[in-house]
């Protein structure tokens, strides 16, 4: 029974880690061929997000920002490492305990994978099942090596009910350190190689290749030319157009959904006269509109950088919806992405003539995969969480009193009009400046209303009117700047904007939840 009583705990941990590594590496390899999203670690992490209460998700978003997902995956791996070590220690006592531990692992993994909203069904369980089988094989192999040759034979007969006094061994089975370590090294190589191969196969199956091949049609309605005075080109000031690689990214997807444009369809159903399903080719045959629109995240803190401005190309949502025929009492468009995320967008906003788009391109290239390729929504004037569904595949015409979108039960407002905001880009908070003439500059936004005025004050003094850059329309942010004679000492700079509806930003501070932060961006600089 206690055939490895001589094996130390570190040997158990090593056996567990390498067996776990073989399991994960194999799972990644199989997932590479089946479906990269069916890798159980990602599914478990994704499920953790969905099962966590809103304050926890918010805390993670705030603490780790863009890195919240990598941190979460790291956390899952740390937990897995702990469990794997325990499984290894148990397996050295008795292999069946180790197998039982692995089985629990497998069940959790399979459950997480097949219950993901974008799951492809039973086939998605394959990576986990094959991974666990490979892990079990590695576990028993390593346990036997740890027990040495004699232990190995003893183990075999023990399994058939014999005792340690088996005459062939004649002695207590030994702990074979050398054979264990060579086995561990071999197992680690197998784990690493299969993980690497799986990663690469999965990567090649992504849609980036299809994306590069796409030829974009020319717009029937081109964007208004960007006025020459739209960009002050001040160093440190956000450029009028945000480059795709600099554009903020927010989504709940741990692995970016890979949607092939050849397989993509958009189904429009619910409160419509004629449910329709359109393909990517259908969409591109419709007249395309180009528009410069600033996108903002509701989670953006005052002064934060979850805002960007891009030139979008797409089909007006209103045009597509008219094909389906909206019913009169519908007030919500519940859009769903390929990975199950949902947005609830007010019907009247989308139908009022603004450039609400099913966008296919961003700044002159097909949508980057992380920004929703092949098709996403862009609606000027609404925060992204209620309007900007990336990888959109389904649109249900419904009512706010019948359906709820992803963030609503998680503590965010069902509707999310953008709040008028302004931000100081230069100087930066805490900067040291030379006394004398300097420039204060930033951006302000009030999408679909437009910015009419920006005022700046220093040390709580008089509000001074900033110079406003030109804009092509009310849907983009607007640069502003002001010259300032900086005197030595510490100074506090504040900004506030007034939109074209005559509303001036309130000083009242509010956090992002539930419907967007308020307050004046305020920073302090040191002038010497
Ligand atoms: N599929 C999907 N679309 C989504 C989200 C998401 O989590 N999943 N997040 C929304 C939010 S909260 C914002 S602010 C914008 C951000 O778009 P971006 O990542 O292209 O900047 O996407 C929206 N669309
Ligand atoms: Mo957002």
Coordinates of C-alpha atoms and ligand atoms in Angstrom, one line a residue:
X1 CA 0.0 0.0 0.0
X2 CA 2.4 2.7 1.2
X3 CA 4.8 1.8 -1.5
X4 CA 6.2 5.3 -1.9
X5 CA 6.3 6.2 1.8
X6 CA 9.9 7.2 1.1
X7 CA 9.0 9.8 -1.6
X8 CA 9.3 13.3 -0.3
X9 CA 6.6 16.0 -0.8
X10 CA 8.6 17.9 -3.4
X11 CA 8.6 14.7 -5.6
X12 CA 4.8 14.7 -5.3
X13 CA 4.5 18.4 -6.3
X14 CA 6.8 17.8 -9.3
X15 CA 4.8 14.8 -10.4
X16 CA 1.6 16.8 -10.1
X17 CA 2.9 19.8 -11.9
X18 CA 4.4 17.9 -14.8
X19 CA 1.2 15.7 -15.1
X20 CA -0.9 18.9 -15.0
X21 CA 1.4 20.5 -17.6
X22 CA 1.0 17.5 -19.9
X23 CA -2.8 17.7 -19.4
X24 CA -2.8 21.4 -20.3
X25 CA -0.4 21.1 -23.1
X26 CA -2.4 18.3 -24.7
X27 CA -5.6 20.3 -24.2
X28 CA -4.1 23.3 -25.9
X29 CA -2.9 21.1 -28.8
X30 CA -6.3 19.5 -29.3
X31 CA -8.0 22.9 -28.9
X32 CA -5.7 24.2 -31.6
X33 CA -7.3 21.8 -34.0
X34 CA -10.9 21.7 -32.6
X35 CA -11.5 25.3 -31.5
X36 CA -9.0 27.6 -29.7
X37 CA -11.8 28.9 -27.5
X38 CA -12.3 25.4 -26.1
X39 CA -9.1 25.5 -24.1
X40 CA -10.5 24.9 -20.6
X41 CA -8.3 27.4 -18.7
X42 CA -9.8 30.2 -20.7
X43 CA -13.3 28.9 -20.3
X44 CA -12.9 28.6 -16.5
X45 CA -11.5 32.2 -16.3
X46 CA -14.4 33.4 -18.5
X47 CA -16.9 31.6 -16.4
X48 CA -15.3 33.2 -13.3
X49 CA -16.0 36.6 -14.7
X50 CA -19.7 35.7 -15.4
X51 CA -20.2 34.2 -12.0
X52 CA -18.5 37.1 -10.1
X53 CA -20.7 39.9 -8.7
X54 CA -20.4 43.3 -10.4
X55 CA -18.3 45.0 -7.6
X56 CA -15.7 42.2 -7.9
X57 CA -15.5 42.6 -11.7
X58 CA -15.3 46.4 -11.3
X59 CA -12.6 46.1 -8.7
X60 CA -10.6 43.9 -11.0
X61 CA -11.1 46.2 -13.9
X62 CA -10.0 49.2 -11.9
X63 CA -7.1 47.6 -10.2
X64 CA -5.6 45.7 -13.2
X65 CA -7.1 47.8 -16.0
X66 CA -6.3 46.4 -19.3
X67 CA -4.5 43.5 -17.6
X68 CA -7.5 42.3 -15.7
X69 CA -7.8 39.2 -18.0
X70 CA -4.2 38.1 -18.1
X71 CA -4.2 38.6 -14.3
X72 CA -7.3 36.4 -14.0
X73 CA -5.8 33.7 -16.3
X74 CA -2.7 33.9 -14.1
X75 CA -4.9 33.4 -11.0
X76 CA -6.5 30.4 -12.5
X77 CA -3.1 28.9 -13.3
X78 CA -1.9 29.5 -9.8
X79 CA -4.9 27.7 -8.3
X80 CA -4.4 24.9 -10.9
X81 CA -0.7 24.6 -9.8
X82 CA -1.7 24.2 -6.2
X83 CA -4.3 21.6 -7.0
X84 CA -1.9 19.8 -9.3
X85 CA 0.8 19.6 -6.5
X86 CA -1.8 18.1 -4.2
X87 CA -2.8 15.6 -6.8
X88 CA 0.8 14.6 -7.2
X89 CA 1.4 14.1 -3.5
X90 CA -1.8 12.0 -3.3
X91 CA -0.9 10.0 -6.3
X92 CA 2.4 9.0 -4.7
X93 CA 0.4 7.6 -1.8
X94 CA -2.1 5.9 -4.1
X95 CA -2.5 6.4 -7.8
X96 CA -6.3 6.1 -7.5
X97 CA -6.4 9.3 -5.4
X98 CA -4.5 11.1 -8.1
X99 CA -6.9 9.9 -10.8
X100 CA -9.8 11.0 -8.7
X101 CA -8.3 14.5 -8.4
X102 CA -7.7 14.7 -12.2
X103 CA -11.3 13.6 -12.8
X104 CA -12.6 16.5 -10.7
X105 CA -10.4 18.8 -12.7
X106 CA -11.8 17.4 -15.9
X107 CA -15.4 17.7 -14.8
X108 CA -14.9 21.4 -13.9
X109 CA -13.1 22.1 -17.2
X110 CA -15.8 20.3 -19.3
X111 CA -18.6 22.1 -17.5
X112 CA -16.9 25.5 -18.0
X113 CA -16.2 24.8 -21.7
X114 CA -19.7 23.6 -22.8
X115 CA -21.6 26.2 -20.8
X116 CA -19.8 29.1 -22.5
X117 CA -22.4 31.0 -24.6
X118 CA -20.3 30.6 -27.7
X119 CA -19.7 26.9 -27.1
X120 CA -19.8 24.7 -30.2
X121 CA -21.3 21.9 -28.1
X122 CA -20.0 18.5 -27.2
X123 CA -17.0 18.7 -29.4
X124 CA -15.7 21.5 -27.2
X125 CA -15.2 19.0 -24.4
X126 CA -12.6 17.1 -26.5
X127 CA -9.6 19.2 -25.5
X128 CA -10.3 18.8 -21.8
X129 CA -11.1 15.1 -22.0
X130 CA -8.0 14.2 -24.1
X131 CA -5.9 16.5 -21.9
X132 CA -7.1 14.8 -18.7
X133 CA -6.5 11.4 -20.2
X134 CA -2.9 12.4 -21.2
X135 CA -2.4 13.9 -17.7
X136 CA -3.6 10.6 -16.1
X137 CA -1.2 8.6 -18.3
X138 CA 1.7 11.0 -17.3
X139 CA 0.7 10.7 -13.7
X140 CA 0.8 6.9 -13.5
X141 CA 4.1 6.8 -15.6
X142 CA 5.8 9.3 -13.3
X143 CA 4.5 7.6 -10.1
X144 CA 6.0 4.3 -11.4
X145 CA 9.3 6.0 -12.2
X146 CA 9.4 7.6 -8.7
X147 CA 8.9 4.1 -7.2
X148 CA 11.9 2.8 -9.1
X149 CA 12.0 -0.5 -11.0
X150 CA 11.3 -2.7 -8.0
X151 CA 8.6 -0.3 -6.8
X152 CA 7.2 -0.5 -10.3
X153 CA 6.8 -4.3 -10.1
X154 CA 5.5 -4.0 -6.6
X155 CA 3.0 -1.4 -7.8
X156 CA 1.8 -3.7 -10.5
X157 CA 1.2 -6.6 -8.2
X158 CA -0.2 -4.4 -5.5
X159 CA -2.8 -3.3 -7.9
X160 CA -3.8 -7.0 -8.1
X161 CA -4.2 -7.3 -4.4
X162 CA -0.7 -8.5 -3.4
X163 CA 1.1 -7.2 -0.4
X164 CA 4.5 -5.5 0.0
X165 CA 5.9 -8.9 0.9
X166 CA 5.8 -9.9 -2.7
X167 CA 8.6 -12.3 -3.1
X168 CA 10.0 -10.9 -6.3
X169 CA 11.0 -7.6 -4.8
X170 CA 11.8 -8.8 -1.4
X171 CA 12.3 -5.3 -0.1
X172 CA 10.4 -2.1 0.6
X173 CA 10.0 -0.3 -2.7
X174 CA 12.6 2.5 -2.9
X175 CA 12.2 6.1 -4.0
X176 CA 14.1 6.4 -7.2
X177 CA 15.1 10.1 -7.4
X178 CA 17.1 9.8 -10.6
X179 CA 14.4 8.0 -12.6
X180 CA 11.8 10.4 -11.3
X181 CA 13.8 13.5 -12.4
X182 CA 14.5 12.2 -15.9
X183 CA 10.8 11.4 -16.2
X184 CA 9.9 14.8 -15.0
X185 CA 12.2 16.4 -17.5
X186 CA 10.7 14.3 -20.3
X187 CA 7.2 15.1 -19.2
X188 CA 8.0 18.8 -19.2
X189 CA 9.4 18.7 -22.7
X190 CA 6.2 16.9 -23.9
X191 CA 4.0 19.5 -22.1
X192 CA 5.9 22.4 -23.5
X193 CA 6.1 21.1 -27.1
X194 CA 2.4 20.3 -27.3
X195 CA 1.5 23.6 -25.8
X196 CA 3.7 25.5 -28.3
X197 CA 2.4 23.5 -31.2
X198 CA -1.2 23.9 -30.1
X199 CA -0.8 27.6 -29.7
X200 CA 0.6 28.0 -33.2
X201 CA -2.0 25.8 -34.9
X202 CA -4.7 27.8 -33.1
X203 CA -3.2 31.0 -34.1
X204 CA -3.1 30.1 -37.7
X205 CA -6.7 29.2 -37.6
X206 CA -7.5 32.7 -36.6
X207 CA -9.2 35.1 -39.0
X208 CA -6.3 37.5 -39.3
X209 CA -5.5 36.1 -42.7
X210 CA -9.0 36.5 -44.0
X211 CA -9.0 40.1 -42.6
X212 CA -5.9 41.1 -44.5
X213 CA -7.3 39.7 -47.8
X214 CA -10.5 41.8 -47.6
X215 CA -11.0 44.6 -50.1
X216 CA -13.0 47.4 -48.7
X217 CA -15.8 49.0 -50.8
X218 CA -15.8 52.7 -51.3
X219 CA -18.4 54.6 -49.3
X220 CA -21.6 55.9 -51.0
X221 CA -21.6 58.6 -48.3
X222 CA -18.0 59.7 -47.6
X223 CA -17.1 61.3 -44.3
X224 CA -17.1 65.1 -44.1
X225 CA -13.6 66.2 -44.7
X226 CA -11.7 66.8 -41.5
X227 CA -11.1 70.6 -41.3
X228 CA -7.5 71.7 -41.4
X229 CA -7.9 73.2 -37.9
X230 CA -9.1 70.0 -36.3
X231 CA -5.7 69.1 -35.0
X232 CA -3.5 71.6 -33.2
X233 CA -0.6 69.1 -33.4
X234 CA 0.5 70.0 -29.9
X235 CA 3.0 67.5 -28.5
X236 CA 1.3 65.4 -25.8
X237 CA -2.2 66.3 -27.0
X238 CA -4.3 63.4 -28.2
X239 CA -4.3 63.5 -32.1
X240 CA -7.7 64.1 -33.6
X241 CA -7.8 60.6 -35.0
X242 CA -6.6 57.8 -32.7
X243 CA -4.5 55.2 -34.4
X244 CA -6.0 51.7 -34.3
X245 CA -3.0 50.3 -32.3
X246 CA -3.5 53.1 -29.7
X247 CA -7.3 52.8 -29.5
X248 CA -8.5 51.6 -26.1
X249 CA -10.0 48.2 -25.9
X250 CA -12.7 47.0 -23.5
X251 CA -14.5 43.7 -23.7
X252 CA -15.4 40.7 -21.6
X253 CA -13.7 38.2 -24.0
X254 CA -10.6 36.4 -22.8
X255 CA -9.9 35.1 -26.2
X256 CA -10.8 37.4 -29.0
X257 CA -13.6 35.8 -31.0
X258 CA -12.5 34.6 -34.4
X259 CA -15.4 35.2 -36.8
X260 CA -14.7 34.3 -40.4
X261 CA -16.5 36.9 -42.7
X262 CA -17.5 34.0 -45.0
X263 CA -19.4 32.4 -42.1
X264 CA -20.7 35.6 -40.6
X265 CA -24.4 36.3 -40.7
X266 CA -26.5 38.8 -38.8
X267 CA -29.9 37.6 -37.8
X268 CA -32.6 40.3 -37.2
X269 CA -35.7 39.0 -35.4
X270 CA -38.1 39.7 -32.6
X271 CA -40.6 42.6 -33.0
X272 CA -40.1 42.9 -36.8
X273 CA -42.5 42.3 -39.7
X274 CA -40.0 40.1 -41.6
X275 CA -37.1 38.4 -39.8
X276 CA -34.0 38.5 -41.9
X277 CA -30.5 37.0 -41.9
X278 CA -27.9 38.8 -43.9
X279 CA -24.4 37.7 -44.9
X280 CA -21.2 39.7 -45.0
X281 CA -21.5 39.9 -48.8
X282 CA -25.1 41.2 -48.5
X283 CA -24.0 43.8 -46.0
X284 CA -21.2 45.1 -48.3
X285 CA -23.7 45.4 -51.2
X286 CA -25.6 48.0 -49.3
X287 CA -24.7 51.7 -49.4
X288 CA -21.8 52.4 -47.1
X289 CA -21.4 55.4 -44.9
X290 CA -18.2 56.8 -43.5
X291 CA -18.2 58.8 -40.3
X292 CA -15.8 60.1 -37.7
X293 CA -17.1 59.0 -34.3
X294 CA -15.6 59.2 -30.8
X295 CA -16.2 56.1 -28.8
X296 CA -16.2 56.3 -24.9
X297 CA -16.4 53.7 -22.2
X298 CA -18.8 54.3 -19.3
X299 CA -16.0 53.0 -17.0
X300 CA -13.8 56.0 -18.0
X301 CA -12.8 57.9 -14.9
X302 CA -12.7 61.7 -15.1
X303 CA -9.4 62.3 -16.9
X304 CA -9.2 58.7 -18.0
X305 CA -8.1 57.3 -21.4
X306 CA -11.0 55.0 -22.3
X307 CA -12.0 57.2 -25.2
X308 CA -10.8 57.3 -28.8
X309 CA -11.8 58.8 -32.1
X310 CA -11.8 56.9 -35.4
X311 CA -13.1 57.0 -38.9
X312 CA -15.6 54.2 -39.3
X313 CA -17.0 52.7 -42.4
X314 CA -20.3 50.8 -42.3
X315 CA -23.9 50.3 -43.2
X316 CA -26.4 52.4 -41.4
X317 CA -28.2 50.2 -38.9
X318 CA -31.5 52.1 -39.7
X319 CA -31.2 50.9 -43.3
X320 CA -30.8 47.3 -42.4
X321 CA -33.6 47.5 -39.8
X322 CA -36.0 49.0 -42.3
X323 CA -35.6 45.8 -44.4
X324 CA -36.9 43.9 -41.5
X325 CA -39.6 46.3 -40.6
X326 CA -39.7 47.5 -37.0
X327 CA -42.9 47.2 -35.1
X328 CA -44.2 50.3 -33.5
X329 CA -44.0 49.4 -29.8
X330 CA -40.4 48.1 -29.9
X331 CA -37.9 50.4 -28.0
X332 CA -34.8 48.2 -27.6
X333 CA -32.3 46.6 -29.9
X334 CA -30.7 43.7 -28.1
X335 CA -27.5 42.9 -30.0
X336 CA -25.5 39.8 -29.3
X337 CA -21.8 39.2 -30.1
X338 CA -20.3 35.9 -31.2
X339 CA -19.1 35.3 -27.6
X340 CA -22.5 35.9 -26.1
X341 CA -22.0 39.5 -24.8
X342 CA -25.1 41.7 -25.3
X343 CA -26.0 45.4 -25.6
X344 CA -29.4 47.0 -25.3
X345 CA -29.6 50.1 -27.5
X346 CA -32.6 52.5 -27.7
X347 CA -34.5 52.1 -31.0
X348 CA -35.2 55.9 -31.3
X349 CA -31.4 56.7 -31.1
X350 CA -30.5 54.3 -33.9
X351 CA -33.4 55.5 -36.1
X352 CA -33.1 59.3 -35.7
X353 CA -30.8 59.8 -38.6
X354 CA -27.4 59.8 -36.9
X355 CA -24.5 57.7 -38.2
X356 CA -25.4 54.5 -36.2
X357 CA -23.4 51.9 -38.1
X358 CA -22.8 48.3 -38.6
X359 CA -19.1 49.1 -39.1
X360 CA -16.7 47.0 -41.1
X361 CA -13.7 49.2 -41.1
X362 CA -11.8 51.5 -38.8
X363 CA -9.4 54.2 -40.0
X364 CA -9.1 52.8 -43.5
X365 CA -8.6 49.1 -42.7
X366 CA -10.9 46.2 -42.0
X367 CA -11.8 46.2 -38.3
X368 CA -9.0 44.9 -36.2
X369 CA -10.0 41.5 -34.8
X370 CA -9.9 42.9 -31.2
X371 CA -12.2 45.7 -32.2
X372 CA -14.9 43.5 -33.6
X373 CA -14.0 42.0 -36.9
X374 CA -15.8 41.4 -39.2
X375 CA -18.8 43.6 -38.0
X376 CA -19.4 45.8 -35.0
X377 CA -21.9 48.5 -34.0
X378 CA -20.9 52.1 -33.5
X379 CA -23.6 54.5 -32.2
X380 CA -22.6 58.2 -31.7
X381 CA -23.7 59.5 -28.4
X382 CA -24.0 56.3 -26.4
X383 CA -21.4 54.6 -24.2
X384 CA -19.9 51.5 -25.7
X385 CA -21.6 49.1 -23.2
X386 CA -25.1 49.9 -24.5
X387 CA -24.3 50.3 -28.2
X388 CA -20.9 49.2 -29.5
X389 CA -21.3 45.4 -29.8
X390 CA -18.2 43.9 -31.4
X391 CA -18.4 40.7 -33.4
X392 CA -22.2 41.3 -33.6
X393 CA -24.1 38.4 -35.0
X394 CA -27.7 38.8 -33.7
X395 CA -30.1 41.6 -33.2
X396 CA -33.4 41.1 -31.4
X397 CA -35.9 43.9 -31.7
X398 CA -37.5 44.0 -28.3
X399 CA -38.5 46.2 -25.3
X400 CA -36.5 47.4 -22.3
X401 CA -39.3 46.0 -20.0
X402 CA -38.8 42.5 -21.5
X403 CA -35.1 42.0 -22.0
X404 CA -31.8 42.9 -20.2
X405 CA -28.4 43.3 -21.7
X406 CA -25.1 42.0 -20.2
X407 CA -24.2 44.9 -17.9
X408 CA -27.7 45.7 -16.6
X409 CA -28.0 43.0 -13.9
X410 CA -24.4 43.7 -13.0
X411 CA -25.2 47.1 -11.7
X412 CA -25.0 49.4 -14.7
X413 CA -27.8 51.6 -16.1
X414 CA -29.9 50.1 -18.8
X415 CA -29.5 53.2 -21.0
X416 CA -26.2 55.0 -21.3
X417 CA -26.1 58.4 -23.1
X418 CA -22.6 59.8 -23.0
X419 CA -22.0 62.6 -20.4
X420 CA -20.3 65.7 -21.6
X421 CA -16.6 65.5 -20.5
X422 CA -13.3 67.2 -20.9
X423 CA -9.7 66.2 -20.2
X424 CA -6.4 67.9 -19.8
X425 CA -3.7 66.1 -21.8
X426 CA -0.9 68.7 -21.4
X427 CA 0.7 69.3 -19.0
X428 CA 0.4 66.0 -17.3
X429 CA -0.5 65.6 -13.7
X430 CA 2.6 66.2 -11.4
X431 CA 4.7 67.7 -14.3
X432 CA 7.5 70.1 -13.5
X433 CA 7.3 73.2 -15.8
X434 CA 9.6 76.2 -16.4
X435 CA 8.0 79.5 -15.4
X436 CA 6.8 81.6 -18.3
X437 CA 4.4 81.0 -21.2
X438 CA 3.2 77.5 -21.5
X439 CA 0.3 75.7 -23.2
X440 CA -2.6 73.9 -21.5
X441 CA -4.4 71.6 -24.0
X442 CA -6.8 68.7 -24.1
X443 CA -9.9 67.2 -25.6
X444 CA -13.6 67.5 -24.8
X445 CA -16.5 65.4 -26.0
X446 CA -20.3 65.4 -26.0
X447 CA -21.1 63.0 -28.8
X448 CA -24.0 63.9 -31.1
X449 CA -24.6 67.1 -29.2
X450 CA -21.2 68.8 -29.8
X451 CA -18.9 70.9 -27.7
X452 CA -19.6 74.7 -27.7
X453 CA -17.1 75.9 -25.1
X454 CA -14.2 74.8 -22.9
X455 CA -13.1 76.8 -19.9
X456 CA -9.9 76.5 -17.8
X457 CA -9.1 77.9 -14.5
X458 CA -5.9 77.9 -12.4
X459 CA -5.9 77.7 -8.6
X460 CA -9.6 78.3 -8.4
X461 CA -9.4 81.7 -10.2
X462 CA -11.4 83.1 -13.1
X463 CA -12.6 80.6 -15.7
X464 CA -10.9 81.5 -19.0
X465 CA -12.2 80.5 -22.5
X466 CA -10.0 78.0 -24.2
X467 CA -9.4 78.1 -28.0
X468 CA -11.4 75.4 -29.7
X469 CA -10.2 73.3 -32.6
X470 CA -12.5 72.8 -35.6
X471 CA -14.6 69.6 -35.9
X472 CA -16.3 67.9 -38.8
X473 CA -19.5 67.5 -36.7
X474 CA -21.0 66.9 -33.3
X475 CA -20.0 63.2 -33.0
X476 CA -16.2 63.6 -32.4
X477 CA -14.2 65.0 -29.6
X478 CA -12.8 68.5 -29.9
X479 CA -9.4 69.6 -29.1
X480 CA -8.9 72.8 -27.0
X481 CA -5.9 74.8 -25.9
X482 CA -5.0 77.8 -23.8
X483 CA -1.9 79.8 -23.2
X484 CA -0.9 80.3 -19.6
X485 CA 1.8 82.4 -18.0
X486 CA 3.0 80.0 -15.4
X487 CA 4.4 81.5 -12.2
X488 CA 6.7 79.6 -9.8
X489 CA 5.0 77.4 -7.3
X490 CA 2.4 74.6 -7.2
X491 CA -0.7 75.2 -9.3
X492 CA -4.0 73.4 -9.8
X493 CA -5.5 73.3 -13.2
X494 CA -9.2 72.5 -13.9
X495 CA -11.2 72.2 -17.0
X496 CA -15.0 72.1 -17.8
X497 CA -16.9 71.9 -21.0
X498 CA -20.2 73.3 -22.2
X499 CA -22.1 71.3 -24.8
X500 CA -24.2 72.6 -27.7
X501 CA -27.4 72.0 -25.6
X502 CA -26.1 74.6 -23.2
X503 CA -25.2 72.1 -20.5
X504 CA -22.0 72.8 -18.5
X505 CA -20.2 69.9 -16.8
X506 CA -21.1 69.7 -13.1
X507 CA -18.4 69.9 -10.5
X508 CA -20.2 67.2 -8.6
X509 CA -18.0 64.1 -8.6
X510 CA -19.6 60.7 -9.4
X511 CA -18.0 57.4 -10.0
X512 CA -18.3 55.6 -13.3
X513 CA -21.1 53.2 -12.0
X514 CA -23.9 53.1 -12.8
X515 CA -24.1 55.5 -15.7
X516 CA -20.8 57.4 -16.2
X517 CA -18.4 59.6 -14.1
X518 CA -18.9 63.3 -13.5
X519 CA -16.7 66.1 -12.2
X520 CA -14.0 68.4 -13.5
X521 CA -10.6 67.0 -14.5
X522 CA -8.2 68.5 -12.0
X523 CA -4.5 68.2 -11.9
X524 CA -1.5 69.8 -10.1
X525 CA 1.8 70.9 -11.6
X526 CA 5.0 72.3 -10.2
X527 CA 6.4 75.4 -11.8
X528 CA 10.0 76.4 -11.1
Ligands
LIG1 N1 -18.6 41.7 -27.9 C1 -18.4 42.7 -27.1 N2 -18.6 44.0 -27.6 C2 -18.3 45.0 -26.8 C3 -17.9 44.8 -25.4 C4 -17.7 43.5 -25.0 O1 -17.4 43.3 -23.8 N3 -18.0 42.5 -25.8 N4 -17.6 45.9 -24.6 C5 -18.3 47.2 -25.0 C6 -17.7 48.3 -24.3 S1 -18.0 48.4 -22.6 C7 -17.0 49.3 -24.9 S2 -16.5 50.7 -24.1 C8 -16.6 49.2 -26.3 C9 -15.1 49.3 -26.5 O2 -14.8 49.1 -27.9 P1 -13.3 49.0 -28.3 O3 -12.7 47.8 -27.5 O4 -13.3 48.8 -29.7 O5 -12.6 50.3 -27.9 O6 -17.0 47.9 -26.9 C10 -18.3 47.5 -26.5 N5 -18.5 46.3 -27.2
LIG2 MO1 -17.3 50.4 -21.9

